[in-house]
Amino acid sequence: MADFLGIVAIVFFYVLILIVGIWAGRKSKSTKELESEAGAQTEEVMLAGRNIGTLVGIFTMTATWVGGAYINGTAEALYNGVGYAISLVIGGLLFAKKMREEGYITMLDPFQHKYGQRIGGLMYLPALLGETFWTAAILSALGATLSVILGIDMNASVTLSACIAVFYTFTGGYYAVAYTDVVQLFCIFVGLWVCVPAAMVHDGAKDISRNAGDWIGEIGGFKETSLWVDCMLLLVFGGIPWQVYFQRVLSSKTASGAQTLSFVAGIGCILMAIPPALIGAIARNTDWRMTDYSPWNNGTKVESIPPDKRNMVVPLVFQYLTPRWVAFIGLGAVSAAVMSSADSSVLSAASMFAHNIWKLTIRPHASEKEVIIVMRVAIICVGIMATIMALTIQSIYGLWYLCADLVYVILFPQLVCVVYMPRSNTYGSLAGYAVGLVLRLIGGEPLVSLPAFFHYPMYTDGVQYFPFRTTAMLSSMATIYIVSVQSEKLFKSGRLSPEWDIMGCVVNIPIDHVPLPSDVSFAVSSEALNMKSPNGTPAMAPHPHPPPSNENTLLHPYSEQNYYSTSAN
């Protein structure tokens, strides 16, 4: 039976978030104020006009990382939260300042800038799948939590949560996402810390310090350590190449501010991991026979939560170890965590589609108004897809884990090379993409019933103990470098004819590969087209009728030019 008092409490919370989102969306400048500057309307909606201060940036990044899965995952295994927190610090060291100084709009921009617009579409696939499956996974977790605590239908709770997040994201863009994140982070912090002492004083809860070694756990032998290291590296480096991270970095007012918010948000995530870790410790040290908990709903009670139910440890603690009013506050914390991540992922996937796929690949001459309309349509589509997946796919977490792996083995080495390897080219990028994808997929994924086509060393009972994910990532990175360098040597030495440079990235350099100076708004004047190519000759002759400067001129100057012409050399 549904708990109507709890429903009223959660509806009040949703209304509060909706009001804040609508209010924040009104902070956006009007179209008339932005007409004079090319690219400004796009930046206003996607990046809040690059006007997010360091403090708000820290709050929004921390809230986005501390999602529902972060809370449940940290309660189940502490290293999940620590790994993702470290990823923010590493991202700040390696990418935040560089990407913000270049004035990119999305994390796919450097790929299209260097390799051409079609490569951006290829990189979009794992990014889109990751963002969509992540949104679906956390919506599914929220639905399960609401059904456990309030006894309401999961379909209704997931649909309502998704509709509210999509609505204020649709109307307010990044401003709405950022400022609702501030409120949501406050709710998460208060809600979790209220629940911890309430759970500790339950009659069934025991002193968590009496057997700390038991709930802290251990890694195991060499095989288990190898698997643990592989998963930790996945969390640390695989947590970087996500648009939700770079959206916050690129919306910062300054490059130094982007780096600062990464560092401080990393510390904030570690601090926010403390209450869910304590909740996990409390659950581990509770005699659940002294509660009303029956894992199979048949009256049978158990001393400990069964392993297959431990992913629900947080809502179980709220439901059975705390008073009802405390459980409602905790439920608000989990709901806030989910919505703060869901809205960010939906906006990220939609922004990349509108900017990198529609504007820079499909419709190079699209107006800013058209791009914004496409983005808003994409917000609705991604929200609908994620909601349907959350309600229909049983193994949604497994799909997200697999996509997160692909982000690690494919996008991370690609990002490192495009930012730090000047000699990388399209051939290396494509080869590295293929190598990383194949090496990861042949390792299998039990969560989605994908069999292991290849047994790496130490394969035992269906488990790949060998760090094959990291091996795939390093192999992909090495492939990018080797193929890029060797292809450059073959073409420039004359061993391969220029006609074979079908990707136009070594000797048949197309116009959209000519490196142009960066600008914070991507509005580069036509004077940049007079730059010289690396061999000292003009990159291209002046166009008799230069088009007006806009966001498109950086990546696609004069799209009617023959991309396979050798005149640039």
Coordinates of C-alpha atoms in Angstrom, one line a residue:
M1 CA 0.0 0.0 0.0
A2 CA 1.3 3.4 -0.9
D3 CA 2.5 5.7 1.9
F4 CA 0.6 9.0 1.2
L5 CA 2.6 11.1 3.7
G6 CA 5.8 10.0 1.9
I7 CA 4.2 10.8 -1.5
V8 CA 3.3 14.3 -0.3
A9 CA 6.9 14.8 0.9
I10 CA 8.5 13.7 -2.4
V11 CA 6.0 15.7 -4.4
F12 CA 6.9 18.8 -2.3
F13 CA 10.6 18.1 -3.1
Y14 CA 9.9 17.8 -6.8
V15 CA 7.9 21.0 -6.9
L16 CA 10.8 22.8 -5.2
I17 CA 13.3 21.5 -7.7
L18 CA 11.0 22.5 -10.6
I19 CA 10.6 26.0 -9.3
V20 CA 14.3 26.5 -8.9
G21 CA 14.9 25.1 -12.4
I22 CA 12.4 27.5 -13.9
W23 CA 13.8 30.4 -12.0
A24 CA 17.4 29.6 -12.9
G25 CA 16.4 29.3 -16.6
R26 CA 15.2 32.9 -16.5
K27 CA 18.8 34.0 -15.8
S28 CA 19.6 33.4 -19.5
K29 CA 20.1 36.5 -21.6
S30 CA 17.5 37.3 -24.2
T31 CA 18.0 36.6 -27.9
K32 CA 18.3 40.3 -28.6
E33 CA 21.2 40.7 -26.1
L34 CA 23.1 37.9 -27.8
E35 CA 22.5 38.7 -31.5
S36 CA 25.6 40.8 -31.9
E37 CA 28.0 38.0 -31.0
A38 CA 28.2 34.9 -33.2
G39 CA 28.0 31.6 -31.2
A40 CA 26.7 33.4 -28.1
Q41 CA 23.2 31.9 -28.2
T42 CA 24.6 28.4 -28.3
E43 CA 27.0 29.0 -25.5
E44 CA 24.3 30.6 -23.4
V45 CA 22.1 27.5 -23.5
M46 CA 24.7 24.8 -23.5
L47 CA 27.3 26.4 -21.2
A48 CA 25.4 29.2 -19.4
G49 CA 27.4 31.8 -21.5
R50 CA 30.6 30.5 -19.8
N51 CA 29.5 32.5 -16.8
I52 CA 29.5 29.9 -14.1
G53 CA 31.5 31.0 -11.1
T54 CA 33.9 28.7 -9.3
L55 CA 31.6 28.2 -6.3
V56 CA 28.5 27.2 -8.3
G57 CA 30.8 25.1 -10.6
I58 CA 32.1 23.2 -7.6
F59 CA 28.5 22.5 -6.4
T60 CA 27.2 21.4 -9.8
M61 CA 30.2 19.1 -10.5
T62 CA 30.0 17.5 -7.0
A63 CA 26.2 17.1 -7.3
T64 CA 26.5 15.5 -10.7
W65 CA 29.1 13.0 -9.6
V66 CA 27.2 12.2 -6.3
G67 CA 24.4 10.5 -8.1
G68 CA 22.1 7.8 -7.0
A69 CA 24.4 5.1 -8.3
Y70 CA 27.3 6.8 -6.5
I71 CA 25.5 6.7 -3.2
N72 CA 24.4 3.0 -3.6
G73 CA 27.7 2.0 -5.1
T74 CA 29.8 3.7 -2.3
A75 CA 27.6 2.0 0.4
E76 CA 28.2 -1.3 -1.3
A77 CA 32.0 -0.8 -2.0
L78 CA 33.8 2.3 -0.9
Y79 CA 36.4 2.3 -3.6
N80 CA 33.7 3.2 -6.2
G81 CA 33.3 6.7 -4.6
V82 CA 37.1 7.2 -4.1
G83 CA 37.9 6.2 -7.7
Y84 CA 35.4 8.7 -9.2
A85 CA 36.7 11.5 -6.9
I86 CA 40.2 10.9 -8.0
S87 CA 39.1 11.1 -11.6
L88 CA 38.1 14.7 -11.1
V89 CA 41.5 15.6 -9.8
I90 CA 43.3 13.8 -12.7
G91 CA 40.9 15.5 -15.1
G92 CA 41.8 18.9 -13.6
L93 CA 45.5 18.2 -14.0
L94 CA 45.4 16.8 -17.5
F95 CA 42.5 18.4 -19.4
A96 CA 40.5 21.1 -17.6
K97 CA 42.8 24.0 -18.2
K98 CA 43.8 23.0 -21.8
M99 CA 40.2 22.4 -22.9
R100 CA 38.9 25.6 -21.4
E101 CA 41.7 27.7 -22.9
E102 CA 40.8 26.4 -26.4
G103 CA 37.2 27.5 -25.9
Y104 CA 35.6 24.3 -26.9
I105 CA 31.9 23.8 -26.5
T106 CA 31.9 20.0 -26.1
M107 CA 34.6 17.4 -25.5
L108 CA 34.1 16.2 -29.1
D109 CA 35.3 19.5 -30.6
P110 CA 39.1 18.7 -30.5
F111 CA 38.4 15.5 -32.5
Q112 CA 36.5 17.4 -35.2
H113 CA 39.0 20.2 -35.2
K114 CA 41.9 17.8 -35.7
Y115 CA 40.5 14.8 -37.5
G116 CA 37.5 16.2 -39.3
Q117 CA 33.8 16.3 -38.6
R118 CA 33.1 12.6 -39.3
I119 CA 35.3 11.4 -36.6
G120 CA 33.3 13.4 -34.1
G121 CA 30.3 11.3 -35.1
L122 CA 32.2 8.1 -34.4
M123 CA 33.3 9.3 -31.0
Y124 CA 29.7 10.4 -30.2
L125 CA 28.5 6.8 -30.3
P126 CA 30.1 5.5 -27.0
A127 CA 29.5 9.0 -25.4
L128 CA 25.8 8.8 -26.3
L129 CA 25.4 5.3 -25.1
G130 CA 27.2 6.0 -21.9
E131 CA 25.1 9.0 -21.1
T132 CA 21.8 7.4 -22.0
F133 CA 22.4 4.1 -20.2
W134 CA 23.7 6.0 -17.2
T135 CA 20.5 8.1 -17.0
A136 CA 18.4 4.9 -17.4
A137 CA 20.4 3.1 -14.7
I138 CA 20.0 5.9 -12.1
L139 CA 16.3 6.4 -13.0
S140 CA 15.8 2.6 -12.5
A141 CA 17.6 2.9 -9.1
L142 CA 15.3 5.7 -8.1
G143 CA 12.2 3.8 -9.1
A144 CA 13.3 0.8 -7.1
T145 CA 14.1 3.0 -4.0
L146 CA 10.7 4.8 -4.2
S147 CA 8.9 1.4 -4.6
V148 CA 10.7 0.0 -1.5
I149 CA 10.1 3.0 0.8
L150 CA 6.8 4.4 -0.4
G151 CA 5.2 1.3 -2.0
I152 CA 4.3 3.1 -5.1
D153 CA 4.4 1.9 -8.7
M154 CA 7.9 1.9 -10.2
N155 CA 6.7 3.0 -13.6
A156 CA 4.9 6.0 -12.3
S157 CA 7.9 7.1 -10.1
V158 CA 10.4 6.8 -12.9
T159 CA 8.2 8.5 -15.4
L160 CA 7.5 11.5 -13.1
S161 CA 11.1 11.9 -12.1
A162 CA 12.3 11.9 -15.7
C163 CA 9.5 14.3 -16.8
I164 CA 10.5 16.9 -14.2
A165 CA 14.2 16.6 -15.0
V166 CA 13.6 16.9 -18.7
F167 CA 11.2 19.8 -18.3
Y168 CA 13.4 22.2 -16.5
T169 CA 16.4 21.1 -18.6
F170 CA 14.4 21.8 -21.8
T171 CA 13.2 25.2 -20.6
G172 CA 16.3 26.5 -18.8
G173 CA 19.3 24.8 -20.4
Y174 CA 22.5 24.6 -18.4
Y175 CA 21.5 27.5 -16.1
A176 CA 18.6 25.4 -14.8
V177 CA 20.9 22.3 -14.4
A178 CA 23.6 24.1 -12.5
Y179 CA 21.4 25.9 -10.0
T180 CA 19.2 22.9 -9.3
D181 CA 22.4 21.0 -8.6
V182 CA 23.2 23.5 -5.8
V183 CA 19.8 22.8 -4.1
Q184 CA 20.1 19.1 -4.8
L185 CA 23.6 18.9 -3.3
F186 CA 22.3 20.5 -0.1
C187 CA 19.5 18.0 0.1
I188 CA 21.9 15.1 -0.4
F189 CA 24.2 16.3 2.3
V190 CA 21.5 17.0 4.9
G191 CA 19.5 13.9 4.0
L192 CA 22.3 11.4 4.3
W193 CA 23.7 12.9 7.5
V194 CA 20.3 12.8 9.2
C195 CA 19.9 9.2 8.3
V196 CA 23.3 8.0 9.6
P197 CA 22.8 8.6 13.4
A198 CA 19.1 7.5 13.2
A199 CA 20.2 4.1 11.8
M200 CA 23.0 3.7 14.3
V201 CA 20.6 3.8 17.3
H202 CA 18.4 1.0 15.9
D203 CA 18.2 -2.0 18.2
G204 CA 19.5 -4.3 15.6
A205 CA 22.5 -2.1 14.7
K206 CA 25.8 -3.0 16.4
D207 CA 29.0 -1.0 17.0
I208 CA 30.7 -0.6 13.6
S209 CA 34.1 -0.3 15.2
R210 CA 34.0 -3.7 16.9
N211 CA 35.0 -5.6 13.7
A212 CA 36.2 -2.9 11.3
G213 CA 38.3 -5.4 9.4
D214 CA 35.1 -7.3 8.5
W215 CA 33.2 -4.5 6.9
I216 CA 36.3 -2.8 5.4
G217 CA 37.1 -6.1 3.7
E218 CA 40.2 -7.2 1.8
I219 CA 41.2 -7.5 -1.8
G220 CA 42.4 -11.1 -1.9
G221 CA 45.3 -12.8 -3.7
F222 CA 47.2 -11.9 -6.9
K223 CA 44.3 -12.6 -9.2
E224 CA 41.8 -10.6 -7.2
T225 CA 44.3 -7.7 -6.9
S226 CA 44.8 -7.6 -10.7
L227 CA 41.0 -7.4 -11.1
W228 CA 40.8 -4.7 -8.4
V229 CA 43.5 -2.6 -10.0
D230 CA 41.8 -2.9 -13.4
C231 CA 38.5 -1.7 -11.9
M232 CA 40.1 1.1 -10.0
L233 CA 41.9 2.4 -13.1
L234 CA 38.6 2.2 -14.9
L235 CA 37.0 4.4 -12.3
V236 CA 39.8 6.9 -12.2
F237 CA 40.6 7.4 -15.9
G238 CA 37.3 6.2 -17.3
G239 CA 35.5 8.8 -15.3
I240 CA 37.2 11.7 -17.2
P241 CA 36.0 11.5 -20.9
W242 CA 32.3 12.3 -20.1
Q243 CA 30.6 15.4 -21.4
V244 CA 28.9 16.0 -18.0
Y245 CA 32.4 16.7 -16.7
F246 CA 33.6 18.8 -19.6
Q247 CA 30.3 20.7 -19.7
R248 CA 31.2 22.1 -16.2
V249 CA 34.8 22.7 -17.1
L250 CA 34.0 24.5 -20.3
S251 CA 31.2 26.6 -18.6
S252 CA 33.7 28.1 -16.1
K253 CA 34.5 31.8 -16.4
T254 CA 38.3 31.1 -16.6
A255 CA 40.7 28.3 -17.3
S256 CA 42.2 28.5 -13.9
G257 CA 38.7 28.4 -12.4
A258 CA 37.9 25.2 -14.4
Q259 CA 41.0 23.6 -12.9
T260 CA 40.1 24.7 -9.4
L261 CA 36.6 23.4 -9.5
S262 CA 37.9 20.0 -10.6
F263 CA 40.2 19.8 -7.7
V264 CA 37.8 21.0 -5.0
A265 CA 34.9 18.9 -6.4
G266 CA 37.2 15.9 -6.1
I267 CA 37.6 16.6 -2.4
G268 CA 33.9 17.2 -2.1
C269 CA 33.1 13.9 -3.7
I270 CA 35.3 12.1 -1.1
L271 CA 33.6 14.0 1.7
M272 CA 30.2 13.0 0.3
A273 CA 31.3 9.4 0.2
I274 CA 31.5 9.3 4.0
P275 CA 27.8 9.0 4.8
P276 CA 27.0 6.3 2.3
A277 CA 30.1 4.4 3.4
L278 CA 28.9 4.6 7.0
I279 CA 25.4 3.4 5.9
G280 CA 27.1 0.4 4.3
A281 CA 29.1 -0.3 7.5
I282 CA 25.9 0.0 9.5
A283 CA 24.1 -2.4 7.2
R284 CA 27.0 -4.9 7.5
N285 CA 26.9 -4.8 11.3
T286 CA 23.1 -5.1 11.7
D287 CA 21.3 -8.2 12.7
W288 CA 18.5 -8.0 10.2
R289 CA 16.5 -10.6 12.0
M290 CA 15.6 -7.9 14.5
T291 CA 13.9 -5.9 11.8
D292 CA 10.9 -6.4 9.6
Y293 CA 13.1 -7.2 6.6
S294 CA 12.2 -10.3 4.6
P295 CA 14.3 -10.4 1.4
W296 CA 12.0 -12.9 -0.4
N297 CA 8.7 -11.4 1.0
N298 CA 7.7 -14.8 2.4
G299 CA 8.3 -14.1 6.1
T300 CA 11.8 -15.6 6.1
K301 CA 14.3 -13.4 7.9
V302 CA 18.1 -13.5 7.6
E303 CA 21.0 -12.2 9.7
S304 CA 22.7 -10.4 6.8
I305 CA 21.5 -8.9 3.5
P306 CA 21.8 -11.5 0.7
P307 CA 24.6 -10.7 -1.8
D308 CA 22.1 -10.2 -4.7
K309 CA 20.2 -7.6 -2.6
R310 CA 23.2 -5.5 -1.5
N311 CA 22.8 -3.0 -4.4
M312 CA 19.7 -1.8 -2.5
V313 CA 21.5 -1.4 0.8
V314 CA 20.8 2.3 1.1
P315 CA 17.0 2.2 0.7
L316 CA 16.9 -0.9 2.9
V317 CA 18.6 1.0 5.7
F318 CA 16.2 3.9 5.2
Q319 CA 13.2 1.6 5.3
Y320 CA 14.0 -0.7 8.2
L321 CA 16.5 1.1 10.4
T322 CA 15.2 4.6 10.6
P323 CA 11.9 6.3 11.6
R324 CA 9.5 7.1 8.8
W325 CA 10.1 10.8 8.8
V326 CA 13.9 10.2 8.6
A327 CA 13.3 7.7 5.8
F328 CA 11.4 10.4 3.8
I329 CA 14.4 12.8 4.2
G330 CA 16.8 10.1 3.0
L331 CA 14.5 9.4 0.1
G332 CA 14.7 13.1 -0.8
A333 CA 18.5 12.8 -0.7
V334 CA 18.5 9.9 -3.1
S335 CA 15.9 11.6 -5.4
A336 CA 18.1 14.7 -5.4
A337 CA 21.2 12.7 -6.3
V338 CA 19.4 11.0 -9.2
M339 CA 17.9 14.1 -10.7
S340 CA 21.2 16.0 -10.4
S341 CA 22.9 13.3 -12.5
A342 CA 20.0 12.6 -14.9
D343 CA 19.5 16.2 -16.0
S344 CA 23.2 16.7 -16.6
S345 CA 23.5 13.5 -18.7
V346 CA 20.4 14.3 -20.8
L347 CA 21.7 17.8 -21.5
S348 CA 25.2 16.5 -22.3
A349 CA 24.0 14.0 -24.9
A350 CA 21.7 16.5 -26.5
S351 CA 24.4 19.2 -26.6
M352 CA 26.8 16.9 -28.4
F353 CA 24.2 15.9 -30.9
A354 CA 23.1 19.5 -31.7
H355 CA 26.6 21.0 -31.8
N356 CA 28.8 18.2 -33.1
I357 CA 26.5 16.1 -35.2
W358 CA 23.8 18.5 -36.5
K359 CA 25.7 21.7 -36.7
L360 CA 29.2 20.5 -37.6
T361 CA 28.4 17.4 -39.7
I362 CA 24.8 17.3 -41.0
R363 CA 23.9 21.0 -41.3
P364 CA 27.0 23.2 -41.4
H365 CA 25.0 26.3 -42.3
A366 CA 22.4 25.9 -39.6
S367 CA 21.5 29.0 -37.7
E368 CA 21.9 29.2 -33.9
K369 CA 18.2 29.2 -33.5
E370 CA 18.0 25.9 -35.4
V371 CA 20.8 24.4 -33.4
I372 CA 19.0 25.3 -30.1
I373 CA 15.7 23.8 -31.3
V374 CA 17.5 20.6 -32.3
M375 CA 19.1 20.5 -28.9
R376 CA 15.8 20.8 -27.1
V377 CA 14.2 18.1 -29.3
A378 CA 17.2 15.9 -28.5
I379 CA 16.7 16.5 -24.8
I380 CA 13.2 15.1 -25.1
C381 CA 14.3 12.2 -27.2
V382 CA 17.2 11.2 -24.9
G383 CA 14.9 11.6 -21.9
I384 CA 12.3 9.3 -23.5
M385 CA 14.9 6.7 -24.5
A386 CA 16.4 6.6 -21.0
T387 CA 13.0 6.3 -19.4
I388 CA 11.9 3.5 -21.6
M389 CA 15.2 1.6 -21.0
A390 CA 14.8 2.1 -17.2
L391 CA 11.4 0.5 -17.3
T392 CA 11.9 -2.3 -19.8
I393 CA 15.6 -3.5 -19.7
Q394 CA 16.3 -5.7 -16.7
S395 CA 20.1 -5.6 -17.2
I396 CA 20.3 -1.8 -17.6
Y397 CA 23.2 -1.6 -15.1
G398 CA 25.1 -4.2 -17.1
L399 CA 24.6 -2.2 -20.3
W400 CA 25.9 0.9 -18.5
Y401 CA 28.9 -1.0 -17.1
L402 CA 29.8 -2.1 -20.6
C403 CA 29.4 1.4 -22.0
A404 CA 31.5 2.8 -19.2
D405 CA 34.2 0.3 -20.2
L406 CA 34.0 1.4 -23.8
V407 CA 34.4 5.0 -22.7
Y408 CA 37.6 4.0 -20.8
V409 CA 39.1 1.8 -23.5
I410 CA 38.1 4.0 -26.5
L411 CA 37.5 7.6 -25.5
F412 CA 40.2 8.1 -22.9
P413 CA 43.2 7.1 -25.1
Q414 CA 41.6 9.1 -27.9
L415 CA 41.3 12.2 -25.7
V416 CA 44.9 11.9 -24.5
C417 CA 46.2 11.6 -28.0
V418 CA 44.1 14.4 -29.5
V419 CA 45.2 16.8 -26.8
Y420 CA 48.8 15.7 -26.1
M421 CA 50.0 14.1 -29.3
P422 CA 50.5 16.6 -32.2
R423 CA 51.4 13.8 -34.7
S424 CA 48.2 11.8 -34.2
N425 CA 46.0 11.7 -37.2
T426 CA 42.7 10.1 -38.5
Y427 CA 44.3 6.8 -39.5
G428 CA 45.7 6.3 -36.0
S429 CA 42.4 7.4 -34.4
L430 CA 40.4 4.9 -36.4
A431 CA 42.9 2.0 -35.8
G432 CA 43.0 2.7 -32.1
Y433 CA 39.2 2.9 -31.9
A434 CA 38.9 -0.6 -33.6
V435 CA 41.7 -2.2 -31.4
G436 CA 40.2 -0.9 -28.2
L437 CA 36.7 -2.0 -29.2
V438 CA 37.7 -5.5 -30.2
L439 CA 39.9 -6.2 -27.2
R440 CA 37.2 -5.1 -24.8
L441 CA 34.3 -7.0 -26.5
I442 CA 36.2 -10.3 -26.8
G443 CA 36.6 -10.3 -23.1
G444 CA 32.9 -10.6 -22.6
E445 CA 30.5 -9.1 -20.1
P446 CA 28.5 -11.5 -17.8
L447 CA 26.1 -8.7 -16.8
V448 CA 24.6 -8.5 -20.3
S449 CA 25.2 -12.2 -21.1
L450 CA 28.0 -11.4 -23.5
P451 CA 30.3 -14.5 -23.6
A452 CA 34.0 -14.3 -23.5
F453 CA 35.3 -15.1 -26.9
F454 CA 38.9 -15.0 -25.7
H455 CA 40.2 -16.2 -22.4
Y456 CA 42.8 -13.8 -21.1
P457 CA 45.4 -15.2 -18.6
M458 CA 44.0 -16.1 -15.2
Y459 CA 40.5 -16.6 -16.7
T460 CA 38.6 -18.6 -14.0
D461 CA 35.0 -19.7 -13.7
G462 CA 33.7 -17.0 -16.1
V463 CA 35.8 -14.2 -14.6
Q464 CA 38.5 -12.3 -16.4
Y465 CA 41.0 -11.6 -13.6
F466 CA 43.6 -10.3 -16.0
P467 CA 43.4 -6.5 -16.3
F468 CA 42.1 -6.7 -19.9
R469 CA 40.3 -3.4 -19.8
T470 CA 43.5 -1.5 -19.0
T471 CA 45.3 -3.7 -21.6
A472 CA 42.7 -2.7 -24.2
M473 CA 43.1 1.0 -23.3
L474 CA 46.9 0.9 -23.5
S475 CA 46.8 -1.1 -26.7
S476 CA 44.4 1.5 -28.2
M477 CA 46.7 4.4 -27.2
A478 CA 49.8 2.6 -28.6
T479 CA 48.0 1.8 -31.8
I480 CA 47.0 5.5 -32.3
Y481 CA 50.6 6.6 -31.9
I482 CA 52.2 3.9 -34.1
V483 CA 49.7 4.0 -36.9
S484 CA 49.7 7.9 -36.9
V485 CA 53.5 8.1 -37.1
Q486 CA 53.9 5.3 -39.6
S487 CA 51.2 6.6 -41.9
E488 CA 52.8 10.0 -41.9
K489 CA 56.2 8.5 -42.8
L490 CA 54.8 6.4 -45.6
F491 CA 52.9 9.3 -47.3
K492 CA 55.6 12.0 -46.8
S493 CA 58.4 9.7 -47.9
G494 CA 56.5 9.0 -51.1
R495 CA 56.2 5.3 -50.5
L496 CA 52.5 5.7 -50.7
S497 CA 50.9 7.9 -53.3
P498 CA 48.9 10.9 -52.2
E499 CA 45.9 9.3 -53.9
W500 CA 45.9 6.7 -51.2
D501 CA 45.4 9.4 -48.5
I502 CA 41.7 8.8 -48.7
M503 CA 41.1 10.3 -45.2
G504 CA 42.8 13.5 -46.3
C505 CA 44.8 13.9 -43.1
V506 CA 48.5 13.6 -44.1
V507 CA 49.1 15.0 -47.6
N508 CA 45.6 15.6 -49.0
I509 CA 44.8 17.9 -46.0
P510 CA 41.2 19.2 -46.4
I511 CA 40.2 22.6 -45.3
D512 CA 38.5 21.4 -42.1
H513 CA 41.8 19.9 -40.9
V514 CA 43.7 23.1 -41.2
P515 CA 44.6 24.1 -37.6
L516 CA 43.2 27.5 -36.8
P517 CA 43.6 29.6 -33.7
S518 CA 41.2 28.9 -30.9
D519 CA 38.7 31.4 -29.7
V520 CA 36.4 31.2 -26.7
S521 CA 33.3 31.5 -28.8
F522 CA 34.4 29.5 -31.8
A523 CA 33.7 32.6 -33.8
V524 CA 36.9 32.9 -35.8
S525 CA 37.3 35.6 -38.4
S526 CA 38.1 34.8 -42.0
E527 CA 41.6 36.3 -41.5
A528 CA 42.5 32.9 -39.8
L529 CA 42.2 31.3 -43.3
N530 CA 45.4 33.0 -44.3
M531 CA 47.4 31.0 -41.9
K532 CA 50.3 29.0 -43.3
S533 CA 50.4 25.2 -43.3
P534 CA 53.3 23.4 -41.6
N535 CA 55.4 23.3 -44.9
G536 CA 55.3 27.1 -45.1
T537 CA 52.9 27.5 -48.0
P538 CA 49.6 29.2 -47.7
A539 CA 47.0 26.7 -46.3
M540 CA 44.5 28.0 -48.9
A541 CA 44.0 30.9 -51.2
P542 CA 41.8 33.7 -50.0
H543 CA 38.2 33.1 -50.9
P544 CA 36.7 35.6 -53.3
H545 CA 33.6 36.0 -51.2
P546 CA 34.4 35.1 -47.6
P547 CA 31.3 34.0 -45.7
P548 CA 30.3 35.8 -42.5
S549 CA 32.3 34.6 -39.4
N550 CA 30.5 32.3 -37.2
E551 CA 30.9 29.2 -35.1
N552 CA 31.2 27.1 -38.2
T553 CA 34.2 28.9 -39.7
L554 CA 36.6 27.2 -37.3
L555 CA 35.8 23.6 -38.3
H556 CA 34.3 24.0 -41.7
P557 CA 35.6 27.1 -43.5
Y558 CA 34.2 27.1 -47.1
S559 CA 32.6 23.7 -47.1
E560 CA 32.3 23.8 -50.9
Q561 CA 36.1 23.3 -51.2
N562 CA 37.2 19.9 -52.6
Y563 CA 38.4 18.1 -49.5
Y564 CA 40.5 15.7 -51.4
S565 CA 42.4 18.3 -53.4
T566 CA 46.2 18.4 -53.1
S567 CA 46.4 22.1 -53.7
A568 CA 47.0 22.8 -50.0
N569 CA 50.4 21.2 -50.3

